[in-house]
Coordinates of C-alpha atoms and ligand atoms in Angstrom, one line a residue:
M1 CA -4.2 42.0 -3.8
S2 CA -2.6 40.5 -0.7
N3 CA -1.6 36.9 -0.5
P4 CA -4.2 34.5 0.9
G5 CA -3.8 32.8 4.3
T6 CA -5.5 35.5 6.4
A7 CA -8.8 35.7 8.2
D8 CA -10.2 37.9 5.4
Q9 CA -8.9 35.6 2.7
P10 CA -8.2 32.1 4.0
L11 CA -5.9 29.8 1.9
R12 CA -8.1 27.2 0.3
V13 CA -6.5 23.8 -0.2
A14 CA -7.8 20.6 -1.8
V15 CA -5.9 17.3 -1.0
V16 CA -6.8 14.4 -3.2
G17 CA -6.3 11.0 -1.6
S18 CA -6.8 10.2 2.1
G19 CA -3.9 7.9 2.8
P20 CA -1.0 8.8 5.1
A21 CA 0.4 11.4 2.6
G22 CA -3.0 13.1 2.4
F23 CA -3.4 13.3 6.1
F24 CA 0.1 14.4 6.8
T25 CA -0.2 17.1 4.2
A26 CA -3.3 18.4 5.9
Q27 CA -1.7 18.0 9.3
H28 CA 1.3 20.2 8.4
L29 CA -0.9 22.9 6.8
L30 CA -3.3 23.1 9.7
A31 CA -0.5 23.3 12.2
K32 CA 1.0 26.5 10.7
P33 CA 0.5 29.1 13.5
D34 CA 0.1 32.2 11.3
L35 CA -1.8 30.7 8.4
V36 CA -5.5 30.8 8.1
V37 CA -6.2 27.7 5.9
T38 CA -9.0 25.3 5.1
V39 CA -8.2 21.8 3.8
D40 CA -10.8 19.6 1.9
L41 CA -9.6 16.0 1.7
Y42 CA -11.1 14.1 -1.3
E43 CA -11.2 10.3 -1.3
R44 CA -12.6 8.1 -4.1
L45 CA -13.5 5.3 -1.7
P46 CA -16.2 5.7 1.0
T47 CA -13.6 5.2 3.8
P48 CA -10.4 7.1 4.6
F49 CA -6.8 6.0 5.2
G50 CA -5.7 4.4 1.9
L51 CA -3.2 1.6 2.4
V52 CA -3.4 1.8 6.2
R53 CA -6.9 0.3 5.8
F54 CA -6.3 -1.7 2.6
G55 CA -2.6 -2.5 2.6
V56 CA -1.2 -2.9 6.1
A57 CA -1.7 -6.6 7.1
P58 CA -4.6 -7.5 9.3
D59 CA -2.3 -9.2 11.8
H60 CA -0.3 -6.0 12.3
E61 CA -3.1 -4.1 14.1
E62 CA -0.6 -1.9 16.0
I63 CA 0.6 -0.3 12.8
K64 CA -2.9 0.9 12.1
R65 CA -3.0 3.0 15.3
V66 CA -1.5 5.9 13.2
T67 CA -5.2 6.5 12.3
R68 CA -5.6 8.1 15.8
Q69 CA -3.3 10.8 14.6
F70 CA -5.4 11.2 11.5
D71 CA -8.6 11.5 13.6
K72 CA -6.9 14.5 15.4
V73 CA -6.2 16.1 12.1
A74 CA -9.8 15.6 11.1
A75 CA -11.0 17.2 14.3
K76 CA -9.2 20.5 13.5
P77 CA -11.3 23.5 12.5
G78 CA -11.0 24.1 8.8
F79 CA -10.8 20.4 7.8
R80 CA -13.4 18.6 5.7
F81 CA -13.6 15.1 4.2
F82 CA -15.4 14.2 1.0
G83 CA -15.5 10.4 0.8
N84 CA -16.9 8.6 -2.3
V85 CA -15.6 11.4 -4.6
D86 CA -13.2 10.5 -7.4
V87 CA -11.2 13.4 -8.7
G88 CA -11.0 12.8 -12.4
S89 CA -14.4 11.3 -12.9
D90 CA -16.8 12.9 -10.4
V91 CA -15.0 16.2 -10.4
T92 CA -12.0 17.3 -12.5
L93 CA -8.8 19.2 -11.8
D94 CA -10.0 22.2 -13.8
E95 CA -13.3 22.3 -11.8
L96 CA -11.4 22.1 -8.5
A97 CA -9.1 24.9 -9.6
R98 CA -12.1 27.3 -9.6
H99 CA -12.4 26.7 -5.8
Y100 CA -8.9 26.3 -4.5
H101 CA -5.5 28.1 -4.4
I102 CA -3.8 24.8 -4.0
I103 CA -4.6 21.2 -5.2
C104 CA -2.3 18.5 -3.9
F105 CA -2.5 15.0 -5.2
T106 CA -1.6 12.2 -2.7
T107 CA -3.2 9.3 -4.7
G108 CA -0.6 6.6 -4.0
A109 CA 0.6 3.9 -6.4
E110 CA -2.4 1.9 -7.3
T111 CA -1.1 -0.8 -9.6
D112 CA 1.6 -3.5 -9.6
R113 CA 4.6 -4.1 -11.7
R114 CA 4.6 -7.2 -13.9
M115 CA 7.3 -9.8 -14.2
G116 CA 7.3 -9.9 -18.0
I117 CA 7.7 -13.6 -18.4
P118 CA 5.7 -16.2 -20.4
G119 CA 2.6 -17.6 -18.6
E120 CA 2.0 -14.5 -16.5
D121 CA -1.6 -14.3 -17.6
L122 CA -2.5 -17.9 -16.8
A123 CA -5.3 -18.5 -14.4
R124 CA -4.0 -18.7 -10.7
S125 CA -1.3 -16.2 -11.5
H126 CA -2.0 -12.9 -9.6
A127 CA -0.6 -9.6 -8.4
A128 CA 0.1 -9.6 -4.7
T129 CA -1.7 -6.2 -4.8
E130 CA -5.0 -7.9 -5.6
F131 CA -4.6 -10.5 -2.9
V132 CA -3.7 -7.9 -0.3
A133 CA -6.6 -5.7 -1.3
W134 CA -9.0 -8.7 -1.2
F135 CA -8.0 -9.9 2.2
N136 CA -8.2 -6.4 3.5
G137 CA -11.8 -5.9 2.2
H138 CA -11.1 -3.3 -0.5
P139 CA -14.5 -2.7 -2.2
E140 CA -13.1 -3.1 -5.7
Y141 CA -11.4 -6.5 -4.9
R142 CA -13.9 -8.3 -2.7
D143 CA -15.2 -10.4 -5.6
R144 CA -11.8 -11.7 -6.6
Q145 CA -11.3 -15.4 -6.5
F146 CA -8.0 -17.1 -5.4
D147 CA -7.8 -20.9 -5.7
L148 CA -6.6 -21.9 -2.3
S149 CA -7.3 -25.6 -3.0
V150 CA -3.8 -25.9 -4.3
E151 CA -1.0 -27.3 -2.0
R152 CA 1.9 -25.1 -3.1
V153 CA 2.1 -21.4 -3.7
A154 CA 5.0 -19.1 -4.8
V155 CA 5.3 -15.5 -3.8
V156 CA 7.7 -13.8 -6.1
G157 CA 9.6 -11.1 -4.2
V158 CA 11.3 -10.6 -0.8
G159 CA 10.0 -7.2 0.2
N160 CA 7.6 -6.6 3.1
V161 CA 4.5 -7.0 0.9
A162 CA 5.7 -10.4 -0.2
V163 CA 6.3 -11.2 3.5
D164 CA 2.8 -10.1 4.4
V165 CA 1.3 -12.3 1.6
A166 CA 3.4 -15.3 2.6
R167 CA 2.6 -14.9 6.3
I168 CA -1.2 -14.5 5.8
L169 CA -1.1 -17.7 3.6
S170 CA 0.8 -19.5 6.4
R171 CA -1.3 -18.3 9.4
T172 CA -3.7 -20.6 11.2
V173 CA -7.4 -19.7 11.2
E174 CA -7.2 -19.2 14.9
E175 CA -4.5 -16.6 14.4
L176 CA -6.4 -14.8 11.7
S177 CA -9.8 -14.8 13.4
T178 CA -8.7 -12.3 16.0
T179 CA -7.8 -9.7 13.3
D180 CA -9.8 -7.4 11.1
I181 CA -9.2 -9.5 8.0
A182 CA -12.3 -9.3 5.6
D183 CA -14.9 -12.0 6.4
H184 CA -14.8 -13.3 2.9
A185 CA -11.0 -13.9 3.1
L186 CA -11.3 -15.5 6.6
E187 CA -13.8 -17.9 5.2
A188 CA -11.7 -18.7 2.1
L189 CA -8.5 -19.1 4.2
R190 CA -10.4 -21.4 6.5
Q191 CA -10.9 -23.8 3.5
S192 CA -7.3 -23.3 2.4
R193 CA -5.4 -26.5 1.5
V194 CA -2.1 -24.7 1.1
K195 CA 0.8 -26.6 2.7
E196 CA 3.9 -25.0 1.2
V197 CA 4.6 -21.4 0.6
Y198 CA 7.8 -20.3 -1.2
M199 CA 9.1 -16.7 -1.2
L200 CA 11.6 -16.1 -4.0
G201 CA 14.3 -13.5 -4.1
R202 CA 16.3 -12.9 -7.3
R203 CA 19.4 -11.6 -5.3
G204 CA 21.0 -12.9 -2.1
P205 CA 20.1 -12.5 1.6
A206 CA 22.3 -9.4 1.9
Q207 CA 20.1 -7.6 -0.8
A208 CA 16.7 -8.7 0.4
A209 CA 14.3 -5.8 0.9
F210 CA 12.3 -7.2 3.9
T211 CA 13.0 -5.5 7.2
N212 CA 14.2 -7.3 10.3
P213 CA 11.1 -7.5 12.5
E214 CA 9.0 -8.7 9.5
V215 CA 11.4 -11.6 8.6
K216 CA 12.0 -12.6 12.3
E217 CA 8.2 -13.0 12.7
L218 CA 8.2 -15.7 10.0
G219 CA 10.1 -17.9 12.4
E220 CA 7.4 -17.5 15.0
L221 CA 4.2 -18.7 13.2
A222 CA 2.0 -21.1 15.0
G223 CA 1.2 -23.3 12.0
A224 CA 4.2 -23.1 9.7
D225 CA 7.8 -24.2 9.9
I226 CA 10.3 -21.9 8.3
Q227 CA 12.9 -23.2 5.9
V228 CA 15.9 -21.4 4.6
L229 CA 18.5 -23.2 2.6
E230 CA 22.0 -23.0 4.1
D231 CA 23.7 -22.9 0.7
E232 CA 21.6 -20.0 -0.5
L233 CA 22.4 -18.1 2.7
E234 CA 26.1 -18.4 2.0
L235 CA 27.3 -15.0 0.9
D236 CA 29.2 -14.8 -2.4
P237 CA 32.5 -12.9 -2.3
L238 CA 31.0 -9.7 -3.8
S239 CA 28.2 -9.6 -1.2
R240 CA 30.6 -10.4 1.6
A241 CA 32.8 -7.5 0.6
D242 CA 29.8 -5.2 0.4
V243 CA 28.5 -6.3 3.8
E244 CA 32.0 -5.9 5.4
Q245 CA 32.4 -2.4 3.8
A246 CA 28.9 -1.2 4.8
D247 CA 29.3 -2.4 8.4
D248 CA 25.5 -1.8 8.7
R249 CA 24.1 -2.8 12.0
K250 CA 20.6 -3.6 10.6
L251 CA 22.0 -5.6 7.7
N252 CA 24.3 -7.6 10.0
K253 CA 21.3 -8.3 12.2
K254 CA 19.2 -9.4 9.2
L255 CA 21.8 -11.9 8.2
E256 CA 21.9 -13.2 11.8
I257 CA 18.1 -13.6 11.9
L258 CA 18.3 -15.5 8.6
R259 CA 21.0 -17.8 9.9
D260 CA 18.9 -18.4 13.0
L261 CA 15.9 -19.3 10.8
A262 CA 18.0 -21.6 8.7
A263 CA 19.1 -23.4 12.0
Q264 CA 15.5 -23.9 13.2
Q265 CA 14.6 -27.6 13.2
P266 CA 11.2 -28.3 11.6
A267 CA 8.6 -28.9 14.3
G268 CA 6.1 -30.9 12.2
K269 CA 3.8 -27.9 11.8
P270 CA 1.1 -28.3 9.1
R271 CA 2.7 -25.8 6.8
T272 CA 6.2 -24.9 5.6
L273 CA 7.2 -21.4 4.5
A274 CA 10.4 -21.5 2.5
I275 CA 12.6 -18.5 1.7
R276 CA 14.7 -19.0 -1.5
F277 CA 17.4 -16.7 -2.6
L278 CA 19.3 -16.2 -5.9
V279 CA 16.4 -17.5 -8.0
S280 CA 14.3 -15.8 -10.7
P281 CA 11.1 -17.0 -12.3
V282 CA 11.5 -17.5 -16.0
E283 CA 8.2 -19.1 -17.0
L284 CA 4.8 -20.0 -15.5
V285 CA 3.9 -23.4 -16.7
G286 CA 0.3 -24.1 -17.4
N287 CA -1.9 -27.2 -17.5
E288 CA -4.5 -28.0 -20.1
A289 CA -7.1 -25.9 -18.3
G290 CA -4.8 -22.9 -18.6
Q291 CA -4.0 -22.8 -14.9
V292 CA -0.6 -22.5 -13.3
E293 CA 0.8 -25.9 -12.4
G294 CA 4.5 -24.9 -12.1
L295 CA 7.0 -22.1 -12.0
R296 CA 10.2 -22.5 -13.8
I297 CA 13.0 -20.7 -11.9
V298 CA 16.6 -20.2 -12.8
R299 CA 19.5 -20.0 -10.4
N300 CA 21.3 -16.7 -10.4
R301 CA 24.8 -15.5 -9.5
L302 CA 25.6 -11.9 -8.6
I303 CA 27.7 -9.6 -10.7
A304 CA 28.6 -6.0 -10.2
D305 CA 27.3 -3.5 -12.8
E306 CA 29.1 -0.3 -13.8
S307 CA 27.9 1.5 -10.7
G308 CA 29.1 -1.3 -8.5
R309 CA 25.6 -2.4 -7.7
L310 CA 25.2 -6.2 -7.5
R311 CA 22.7 -7.5 -9.9
P312 CA 21.6 -11.1 -10.7
E313 CA 22.8 -13.0 -13.8
A314 CA 21.1 -16.2 -14.7
T315 CA 23.1 -19.4 -14.7
D316 CA 22.0 -22.4 -16.8
H317 CA 20.7 -24.2 -13.8
T318 CA 16.9 -24.3 -13.8
E319 CA 14.3 -26.1 -11.8
I320 CA 10.5 -26.3 -11.7
L321 CA 8.6 -25.5 -8.5
P322 CA 5.4 -27.5 -8.6
V323 CA 3.2 -24.6 -7.5
G324 CA -0.4 -24.1 -8.4
L325 CA -0.7 -20.5 -7.5
V326 CA 1.7 -17.6 -8.0
F327 CA 1.6 -14.1 -6.5
R328 CA 4.0 -11.6 -8.0
S329 CA 5.2 -8.9 -5.5
V330 CA 7.8 -7.1 -7.5
G331 CA 6.7 -3.5 -6.8
Y332 CA 3.8 -1.1 -6.9
H333 CA 3.4 1.5 -9.7
G334 CA 1.5 4.8 -9.8
V335 CA -1.3 5.4 -12.4
P336 CA -1.6 8.6 -14.5
L337 CA -4.2 11.1 -13.3
P338 CA -6.3 13.1 -15.8
G339 CA -4.9 16.6 -16.4
L340 CA -1.5 15.8 -14.8
P341 CA 1.9 15.0 -16.5
F342 CA 3.1 11.5 -15.8
D343 CA 6.5 9.7 -15.7
D344 CA 5.5 6.3 -16.9
W345 CA 8.9 4.7 -16.2
H346 CA 9.0 5.6 -12.5
G347 CA 5.2 5.6 -12.1
V348 CA 5.2 9.0 -10.5
V349 CA 4.0 12.6 -11.3
P350 CA 7.2 14.6 -12.3
N351 CA 7.8 17.2 -9.6
D352 CA 10.3 19.4 -7.9
R353 CA 10.1 18.9 -4.1
G354 CA 6.3 18.4 -4.6
R355 CA 5.7 21.1 -7.3
V356 CA 4.2 19.3 -10.3
L357 CA 6.2 20.0 -13.4
A358 CA 4.5 20.3 -16.7
S359 CA 8.0 20.3 -18.3
P360 CA 11.4 20.3 -16.5
D361 CA 11.3 24.1 -16.0
A362 CA 7.6 24.7 -15.9
P363 CA 5.8 24.1 -12.6
M364 CA 2.0 23.9 -12.8
P365 CA 1.0 26.8 -10.5
G366 CA -0.9 25.7 -7.4
V367 CA -0.6 21.9 -8.2
Y368 CA 1.5 19.7 -5.9
V369 CA 2.0 16.0 -5.0
S370 CA 3.1 14.1 -1.9
G371 CA 3.5 10.5 -0.9
W372 CA 3.9 7.5 -3.2
I373 CA 2.7 9.4 -6.3
K374 CA 5.5 11.9 -5.7
R375 CA 8.5 9.7 -4.8
G376 CA 7.4 6.2 -5.8
P377 CA 6.4 3.2 -3.5
T378 CA 9.2 3.3 -0.9
G379 CA 9.5 3.7 2.8
V380 CA 7.2 3.2 5.7
I381 CA 4.1 5.2 6.8
G382 CA 6.2 7.7 8.7
T383 CA 8.3 8.5 5.6
N384 CA 5.2 10.2 4.1
K385 CA 5.2 12.7 7.0
K386 CA 8.6 14.1 6.1
D387 CA 7.7 13.9 2.4
A388 CA 4.5 15.9 3.1
A389 CA 6.5 18.5 5.1
E390 CA 8.7 19.1 2.0
T391 CA 5.7 19.6 -0.2
V392 CA 4.0 22.0 2.3
E393 CA 7.3 23.9 2.4
A394 CA 7.1 24.4 -1.4
M395 CA 3.5 25.5 -1.1
L396 CA 4.4 28.1 1.5
E397 CA 7.3 29.4 -0.6
D398 CA 5.0 29.8 -3.5
L399 CA 2.4 31.5 -1.3
A400 CA 5.0 34.0 0.0
A401 CA 6.2 34.6 -3.6
G402 CA 2.6 35.4 -4.8
A403 CA 2.9 32.5 -7.2
L404 CA -0.4 30.8 -6.4
P405 CA -3.4 31.1 -8.8
S406 CA -6.6 32.9 -7.6
P407 CA -9.7 30.7 -7.6
T408 CA -12.9 32.4 -8.9
D409 CA -15.2 30.8 -6.3
P410 CA -13.3 30.0 -3.0
E411 CA -16.3 29.9 -0.7
P412 CA -16.5 26.5 1.2
A413 CA -20.3 26.4 0.8
A414 CA -19.9 26.7 -3.0
V415 CA -17.5 23.8 -3.1
E416 CA -19.8 21.6 -1.0
A417 CA -22.9 22.4 -3.2
F418 CA -20.9 21.6 -6.3
V419 CA -19.5 18.3 -5.0
R420 CA -22.9 17.2 -3.7
Q421 CA -24.5 18.0 -7.1
R422 CA -21.8 15.8 -8.8
Q423 CA -21.8 13.0 -6.1
P424 CA -24.9 12.9 -4.0
D425 CA -23.4 10.0 -2.0
A426 CA -20.4 12.1 -0.8
L427 CA -19.6 11.2 2.8
T428 CA -18.3 13.4 5.6
Y429 CA -15.8 12.5 8.4
A430 CA -18.7 12.3 10.7
D431 CA -20.2 9.6 8.4
W432 CA -16.8 7.8 8.6
Q433 CA -16.9 7.9 12.4
R434 CA -20.3 6.3 12.4
I435 CA -19.0 3.6 10.1
D436 CA -16.0 3.1 12.3
E437 CA -18.2 2.7 15.3
M438 CA -20.4 0.2 13.6
E439 CA -17.4 -1.8 12.4
T440 CA -15.8 -1.9 15.8
T441 CA -19.1 -2.8 17.5
R442 CA -19.5 -5.7 15.1
G443 CA -15.9 -6.7 15.9
E444 CA -16.4 -6.6 19.7
A445 CA -19.0 -9.4 19.5
E446 CA -16.3 -11.6 17.8
G447 CA -13.3 -10.5 19.8
R448 CA -11.9 -8.7 16.8
P449 CA -10.8 -5.1 16.3
R450 CA -13.5 -4.6 13.7
V451 CA -15.5 -6.4 11.1
K452 CA -15.2 -4.3 8.0
F453 CA -17.9 -3.3 5.6
T454 CA -16.5 -4.3 2.2
S455 CA -18.8 -2.5 -0.3
K456 CA -20.1 1.0 -0.9
D457 CA -23.7 -0.4 -1.0
E458 CA -23.2 -2.0 2.4
I459 CA -21.8 1.2 3.8
M460 CA -24.6 3.4 2.4
A461 CA -27.2 0.9 3.7
A462 CA -25.7 0.8 7.2
L463 CA -25.5 4.6 7.4
S464 CA -29.1 5.0 6.3
S465 CA -30.5 2.3 8.5
E466 CA -28.6 3.8 11.5
E467 CA -30.1 7.2 10.6
H468 CA -33.5 5.7 10.5
D469 CA -33.1 4.1 14.0
R470 CA -32.0 7.4 15.6
Ligands
FAD501 P1 -2.1 5.5 -0.2 O1 -2.0 5.0 1.2 O2 -2.2 4.5 -1.3 O3 -3.3 6.5 -0.3 C1 -3.8 7.0 -1.5 C2 -5.3 7.3 -1.4 O4 -5.7 8.0 -2.6 C3 -6.1 6.0 -1.4 O5 -7.1 6.1 -0.3 C4 -6.9 6.1 -2.8 O6 -8.1 5.5 -2.7 C5 -7.0 7.6 -3.0 N1 -7.1 8.0 -4.4 C6 -6.5 7.5 -5.5 N2 -6.9 8.1 -6.6 C7 -7.9 9.0 -6.2 C8 -8.7 9.9 -7.0 N3 -8.6 10.0 -8.3 N4 -9.6 10.7 -6.3 C9 -9.7 10.5 -4.9 N5 -8.9 9.7 -4.2 C10 -8.0 8.9 -4.8 N6 4.0 0.9 5.9 C11 4.3 0.7 7.2 O7 4.9 1.7 7.8 N7 4.0 -0.4 7.9 C12 3.3 -1.4 7.3 O8 3.0 -2.5 7.9 C13 3.0 -1.3 5.9 N8 2.4 -2.3 5.2 C14 2.1 -2.2 3.9 C15 1.5 -3.2 3.2 C16 1.2 -3.1 1.9 C17 0.6 -4.2 1.2 C18 1.6 -1.9 1.2 C19 1.3 -1.8 -0.3 C20 2.2 -0.9 1.9 C21 2.5 -1.0 3.2 N9 3.1 0.1 3.9 C22 3.4 -0.1 5.2 C23 3.5 1.3 3.2 C24 2.4 2.5 3.4 O9 1.1 1.9 3.3 C25 2.6 3.6 2.4 O10 3.9 4.2 2.7 C26 1.6 4.6 2.4 O11 0.2 4.1 2.5 C27 1.7 5.6 1.2 O12 0.8 6.6 1.4 P2 0.1 7.4 0.3 O13 -0.9 8.4 1.0 O14 1.1 8.0 -0.7 O15 -0.8 6.4 -0.6

């Protein structure tokens, strides 16, 4: 039999996960001129876009405009969306394999890394992932509680997620109330008594992961003075040599921004946001009620490992930061998916340019990955586009080589009937567009981009009452 991808025998593809990687994978496939292909995009949540909706900070609205590109993908013939459908529990990989030539997992990195220090499980110690998901209105995190009655908070990490968390904690209510931050978070932050926020980096300023616009923005907050300690900004000889050798324009700019921040005089704003370098948390100190009341940190110096990479080494100089709330932001981590191999150490599905590998030389025919579950939690949204292109390239090579499995029941109507039987609440892209319109209408009334629905029940009720009114 001939290879699929023709009008007689369209190529049937399922993509699992509707974040950037899922949409970019669909986009690349649907743009191939000589390929007749359909793409069904599965999403376990009722709404699409993954971390663009539930990760990107509410005060960075412009970043979310990428969803307009995703709308164009969804408008293409051959595209379908199945929201509210969890692959693994509602439908399994084996079941999907009956309907598709290709199944591509783009499920992201859903959990966080831990610090592995005493006291990490005390009350008022949280993963930044939880806080971010909560303030962005993720349905599974809306009931989380964060005690914002404390005056001091530590955010462990100096990547962009840590910056987001520190910035949201430092923003004024006026600044936040024009964003799409979840209503419950806006209300809780309105009551916040936080006065000092510390961001902690275990290495020096030359190794900090945050990017330049993000760190610069910290010096421009309406309600918080920035504080960077001059002595922690001073480069040690090894870092100075690295910086000189790298001669990296962006890195030099980053150091300049940090020096400018250090030179800023406090303007008596109600809050202070302090960035600390060369310190590692070693213990969360609890009170009698089992809540965090301090964070013991140790001062580090940098040493070069065998590969020449600078890593922190603890000195014997420790101090206690009297913080009542700690957010760790030391990395995201993928979770295993039923039926797929998993590399626990890296938190990814083992793969060769997107082909899932059951063992080092044994690809699983027709099964692929793209995005964070493929390469780990790195890069910006656009990085996933290139990454998806590589995976789609591998799919097309396998298609040309006749290496794809043949599904027994590839008809789109059969898939739809099967999915609806398993998940009667499966939502379409048209459903999402109605939700989107309702959210933006609710936002207009308040001068905000949108007011999000934050639970599946709310969404289902809004859709059915709107249907009723029509
Ligand atoms: P995700 O976006 O996580 O999408 C995965 C999707 O899969 C989710 O919708 C999930 O619900 C779904 N899923 C998971 N399991 C299943 C299953 N079993 N069945 C069905 N569906 C499933 N990048 C920028 O460029 N600018 C920023 O400002 C920015 N801010 C960020 C802020 C935060 C807090 C974080 C964490 C990341 C940020 N990023 C930003 C990075 C960007 O969000 C990622 O690069 C991108 O979202 C990764 O895409 P992905 O599709 O691999 O994963």
